[in-house]
Amino acid sequence: MEDLVLSHSDPTTGLPVGPRSLRAGAADDYTSEEMLAAVIASVEDDKAEEVVEIDLRGRSDVADYMVICSGRSSRQVAAISEKLADRIKEKFGFSPKMEGKETGDWVLIDAGDVVVHVFRPEVREFYQLEKMWLPGSAHRGA
């Protein structure tokens, strides 16, 4: 078995990561656009609010797309996240990694080419994650 060279780091954690094609959840039988469409359909079916899709291609090696949305309560945030994970497993054959479901304030779902953040509105407003990634919102130095 040849050694895996970790050539870049995750911008959110600073930890080294390997090429996406070698990480869990990566497969050749679907495109990132198909995964994105499935994610958007799932969160919209579960009445997520303020769904934002951010194209990361060429800007990050972590994923091709980021989806940010809100649930009205911790219970709805957890439910949106659980249903999304179930639908990804059913449609694409793998279980995405999930963090934060226990508290239901901010759940991160790593679906390989698509990273999903599901927030309670107050938590989303506090972190303002999409402002870091949306075009034209980059911090400009003085």
PDB file of C-alpha atoms in Angstrom:
ATOM      1  CA  MET A   1       0.000   0.000   0.000  1.00  0.00           C
ATOM      2  CA  GLU A   2       1.445   3.358  -0.950  1.00  0.00           C
ATOM      3  CA  ASP A   3       1.709   6.189   1.557  1.00  0.00           C
ATOM      4  CA  LEU A   4      -0.980   8.858   1.473  1.00  0.00           C
ATOM      5  CA  VAL A   5       0.497  12.339   1.233  1.00  0.00           C
ATOM      6  CA  LEU A   6      -1.614  14.963   2.975  1.00  0.00           C
ATOM      7  CA  SER A   7      -0.970  17.938   0.771  1.00  0.00           C
ATOM      8  CA  HIS A   8      -3.322  20.564   2.145  1.00  0.00           C
ATOM      9  CA  SER A   9      -5.230  21.443   5.282  1.00  0.00           C
ATOM     10  CA  ASP A  10      -8.850  21.998   6.146  1.00  0.00           C
ATOM     11  CA  PRO A  11      -9.295  25.792   6.359  1.00  0.00           C
ATOM     12  CA  THR A  12     -11.744  25.529   9.263  1.00  0.00           C
ATOM     13  CA  THR A  13      -9.649  23.228  11.463  1.00  0.00           C
ATOM     14  CA  GLY A  14      -6.130  23.606  10.094  1.00  0.00           C
ATOM     15  CA  LEU A  15      -5.803  19.810  10.119  1.00  0.00           C
ATOM     16  CA  PRO A  16      -4.223  18.038   7.158  1.00  0.00           C
ATOM     17  CA  VAL A  17      -6.618  16.257   4.819  1.00  0.00           C
ATOM     18  CA  GLY A  18      -6.165  13.921   1.904  1.00  0.00           C
ATOM     19  CA  PRO A  19      -7.663  14.238  -1.542  1.00  0.00           C
ATOM     20  CA  ARG A  20     -11.473  14.152  -1.471  1.00  0.00           C
ATOM     21  CA  SER A  21     -11.552  11.067  -3.677  1.00  0.00           C
ATOM     22  CA  LEU A  22      -9.922   9.050  -0.888  1.00  0.00           C
ATOM     23  CA  ARG A  23     -12.095  10.302   1.969  1.00  0.00           C
ATOM     24  CA  ALA A  24     -15.182   8.570   3.306  1.00  0.00           C
ATOM     25  CA  GLY A  25     -18.271   9.215   1.239  1.00  0.00           C
ATOM     26  CA  ALA A  26     -16.460   9.906  -1.984  1.00  0.00           C
ATOM     27  CA  ALA A  27     -17.678   7.894  -4.934  1.00  0.00           C
ATOM     28  CA  ASP A  28     -17.507   7.989  -8.693  1.00  0.00           C
ATOM     29  CA  ASP A  29     -21.136   7.082  -9.347  1.00  0.00           C
ATOM     30  CA  TYR A  30     -22.595  10.555  -8.702  1.00  0.00           C
ATOM     31  CA  THR A  31     -21.566  14.151  -9.245  1.00  0.00           C
ATOM     32  CA  SER A  32     -21.266  16.928  -6.696  1.00  0.00           C
ATOM     33  CA  GLU A  33     -24.191  18.619  -8.465  1.00  0.00           C
ATOM     34  CA  GLU A  34     -26.371  15.529  -7.907  1.00  0.00           C
ATOM     35  CA  MET A  35     -25.406  15.501  -4.224  1.00  0.00           C
ATOM     36  CA  LEU A  36     -26.151  19.237  -3.991  1.00  0.00           C
ATOM     37  CA  ALA A  37     -29.579  18.755  -5.584  1.00  0.00           C
ATOM     38  CA  ALA A  38     -30.377  15.936  -3.137  1.00  0.00           C
ATOM     39  CA  VAL A  39     -29.263  18.065  -0.166  1.00  0.00           C
ATOM     40  CA  ILE A  40     -31.328  21.072  -1.273  1.00  0.00           C
ATOM     41  CA  ALA A  41     -34.397  18.894  -1.892  1.00  0.00           C
ATOM     42  CA  SER A  42     -34.050  17.239   1.511  1.00  0.00           C
ATOM     43  CA  VAL A  43     -33.701  20.412   3.583  1.00  0.00           C
ATOM     44  CA  GLU A  44     -36.503  22.104   1.650  1.00  0.00           C
ATOM     45  CA  ASP A  45     -38.775  19.069   2.164  1.00  0.00           C
ATOM     46  CA  ASP A  46     -38.167  19.407   5.901  1.00  0.00           C
ATOM     47  CA  LYS A  47     -39.053  23.123   5.870  1.00  0.00           C
ATOM     48  CA  ALA A  48     -35.554  24.490   6.481  1.00  0.00           C
ATOM     49  CA  GLU A  49     -35.497  28.277   6.287  1.00  0.00           C
ATOM     50  CA  GLU A  50     -33.128  30.692   4.538  1.00  0.00           C
ATOM     51  CA  VAL A  51     -31.377  28.004   2.488  1.00  0.00           C
ATOM     52  CA  VAL A  52     -28.134  29.362   1.023  1.00  0.00           C
ATOM     53  CA  GLU A  53     -26.017  27.480  -1.504  1.00  0.00           C
ATOM     54  CA  ILE A  54     -22.353  28.525  -1.838  1.00  0.00           C
ATOM     55  CA  ASP A  55     -20.137  27.355  -4.703  1.00  0.00           C
ATOM     56  CA  LEU A  56     -16.691  26.525  -3.286  1.00  0.00           C
ATOM     57  CA  ARG A  57     -15.165  25.140  -6.478  1.00  0.00           C
ATOM     58  CA  GLY A  58     -11.783  26.743  -7.005  1.00  0.00           C
ATOM     59  CA  ARG A  59     -11.927  28.325  -3.542  1.00  0.00           C
ATOM     60  CA  SER A  60     -11.562  25.288  -1.268  1.00  0.00           C
ATOM     61  CA  ASP A  61     -10.340  21.711  -1.505  1.00  0.00           C
ATOM     62  CA  VAL A  62     -12.664  20.695   1.316  1.00  0.00           C
ATOM     63  CA  ALA A  63     -15.855  20.537  -0.769  1.00  0.00           C
ATOM     64  CA  ASP A  64     -17.416  21.756  -4.006  1.00  0.00           C
ATOM     65  CA  TYR A  65     -20.482  23.260  -2.324  1.00  0.00           C
ATOM     66  CA  MET A  66     -21.620  24.470   1.072  1.00  0.00           C
ATOM     67  CA  VAL A  67     -25.265  24.651   2.062  1.00  0.00           C
ATOM     68  CA  ILE A  68     -26.343  26.736   5.053  1.00  0.00           C
ATOM     69  CA  CYS A  69     -29.889  26.681   6.398  1.00  0.00           C
ATOM     70  CA  SER A  70     -31.878  27.201   9.577  1.00  0.00           C
ATOM     71  CA  GLY A  71     -34.414  25.306  11.602  1.00  0.00           C
ATOM     72  CA  ARG A  72     -36.800  27.113  13.943  1.00  0.00           C
ATOM     73  CA  SER A  73     -35.833  25.072  17.029  1.00  0.00           C
ATOM     74  CA  SER A  74     -33.201  22.638  18.265  1.00  0.00           C
ATOM     75  CA  ARG A  75     -35.638  19.818  17.598  1.00  0.00           C
ATOM     76  CA  GLN A  76     -36.182  20.895  13.972  1.00  0.00           C
ATOM     77  CA  VAL A  77     -32.418  21.374  13.417  1.00  0.00           C
ATOM     78  CA  ALA A  78     -31.804  17.808  14.633  1.00  0.00           C
ATOM     79  CA  ALA A  79     -34.689  16.446  12.541  1.00  0.00           C
ATOM     80  CA  ILE A  80     -33.529  18.194   9.344  1.00  0.00           C
ATOM     81  CA  SER A  81     -30.033  16.793   9.908  1.00  0.00           C
ATOM     82  CA  GLU A  82     -31.163  13.241  10.677  1.00  0.00           C
ATOM     83  CA  LYS A  83     -33.471  13.089   7.666  1.00  0.00           C
ATOM     84  CA  LEU A  84     -30.728  14.453   5.407  1.00  0.00           C
ATOM     85  CA  ALA A  85     -28.277  11.794   6.626  1.00  0.00           C
ATOM     86  CA  ASP A  86     -30.907   9.074   6.103  1.00  0.00           C
ATOM     87  CA  ARG A  87     -31.682  10.280   2.569  1.00  0.00           C
ATOM     88  CA  ILE A  88     -27.986  10.460   1.637  1.00  0.00           C
ATOM     89  CA  LYS A  89     -27.445   6.921   2.919  1.00  0.00           C
ATOM     90  CA  GLU A  90     -30.480   5.667   0.995  1.00  0.00           C
ATOM     91  CA  LYS A  91     -29.670   7.435  -2.282  1.00  0.00           C
ATOM     92  CA  PHE A  92     -25.863   7.404  -2.349  1.00  0.00           C
ATOM     93  CA  GLY A  93     -24.983   4.387  -0.181  1.00  0.00           C
ATOM     94  CA  PHE A  94     -22.916   5.989   2.576  1.00  0.00           C
ATOM     95  CA  SER A  95     -23.540   7.627   5.918  1.00  0.00           C
ATOM     96  CA  PRO A  96     -22.264  11.195   6.035  1.00  0.00           C
ATOM     97  CA  LYS A  97     -20.267  12.355   9.033  1.00  0.00           C
ATOM     98  CA  MET A  98     -22.290  14.511  11.404  1.00  0.00           C
ATOM     99  CA  GLU A  99     -21.294  16.768  14.311  1.00  0.00           C
ATOM    100  CA  GLY A 100     -23.444  18.698  16.792  1.00  0.00           C
ATOM    101  CA  LYS A 101     -26.737  16.815  16.553  1.00  0.00           C
ATOM    102  CA  GLU A 102     -26.829  16.279  20.326  1.00  0.00           C
ATOM    103  CA  THR A 103     -27.350  19.966  21.104  1.00  0.00           C
ATOM    104  CA  GLY A 104     -29.241  20.923  17.947  1.00  0.00           C
ATOM    105  CA  ASP A 105     -27.785  24.450  17.837  1.00  0.00           C
ATOM    106  CA  TRP A 106     -25.468  23.909  14.859  1.00  0.00           C
ATOM    107  CA  VAL A 107     -25.187  20.610  13.017  1.00  0.00           C
ATOM    108  CA  LEU A 108     -22.450  20.022  10.455  1.00  0.00           C
ATOM    109  CA  ILE A 109     -23.046  17.266   7.887  1.00  0.00           C
ATOM    110  CA  ASP A 110     -20.078  16.249   5.733  1.00  0.00           C
ATOM    111  CA  ALA A 111     -21.493  14.652   2.582  1.00  0.00           C
ATOM    112  CA  GLY A 112     -18.166  14.587   0.749  1.00  0.00           C
ATOM    113  CA  ASP A 113     -18.511  17.124  -2.057  1.00  0.00           C
ATOM    114  CA  VAL A 114     -21.208  19.037  -0.156  1.00  0.00           C
ATOM    115  CA  VAL A 115     -20.848  20.349   3.389  1.00  0.00           C
ATOM    116  CA  VAL A 116     -24.100  21.288   5.126  1.00  0.00           C
ATOM    117  CA  HIS A 117     -24.587  23.552   8.145  1.00  0.00           C
ATOM    118  CA  VAL A 118     -27.991  23.520   9.853  1.00  0.00           C
ATOM    119  CA  PHE A 119     -28.399  26.234  12.490  1.00  0.00           C
ATOM    120  CA  ARG A 120     -30.876  27.593  14.964  1.00  0.00           C
ATOM    121  CA  PRO A 121     -31.463  31.211  13.795  1.00  0.00           C
ATOM    122  CA  GLU A 122     -29.761  32.810  16.815  1.00  0.00           C
ATOM    123  CA  VAL A 123     -26.641  30.679  16.383  1.00  0.00           C
ATOM    124  CA  ARG A 124     -26.513  31.332  12.651  1.00  0.00           C
ATOM    125  CA  GLU A 125     -26.764  35.075  13.252  1.00  0.00           C
ATOM    126  CA  PHE A 126     -23.959  34.919  15.828  1.00  0.00           C
ATOM    127  CA  TYR A 127     -21.481  33.048  13.598  1.00  0.00           C
ATOM    128  CA  GLN A 128     -22.513  34.593  10.251  1.00  0.00           C
ATOM    129  CA  LEU A 129     -20.736  31.747   8.465  1.00  0.00           C
ATOM    130  CA  GLU A 130     -22.046  32.575   4.992  1.00  0.00           C
ATOM    131  CA  LYS A 131     -20.481  36.041   5.139  1.00  0.00           C
ATOM    132  CA  MET A 132     -17.054  34.386   5.088  1.00  0.00           C
ATOM    133  CA  TRP A 133     -17.844  32.423   1.923  1.00  0.00           C
ATOM    134  CA  LEU A 134     -20.271  34.411  -0.203  1.00  0.00           C
ATOM    135  CA  PRO A 135     -18.666  36.301  -3.123  1.00  0.00           C
ATOM    136  CA  GLY A 136     -17.757  39.885  -2.302  1.00  0.00           C
ATOM    137  CA  SER A 137     -17.850  39.297   1.430  1.00  0.00           C
ATOM    138  CA  ALA A 138     -14.154  38.605   1.925  1.00  0.00           C
ATOM    139  CA  HIS A 139     -12.376  40.708   4.524  1.00  0.00           C
ATOM    140  CA  ARG A 140     -10.355  43.370   2.845  1.00  0.00           C
ATOM    141  CA  GLY A 141      -7.255  44.517   4.665  1.00  0.00           C
ATOM    142  CA  ALA A 142      -6.540  48.200   5.287  1.00  0.00           C
TER     143      ALA A 142
END
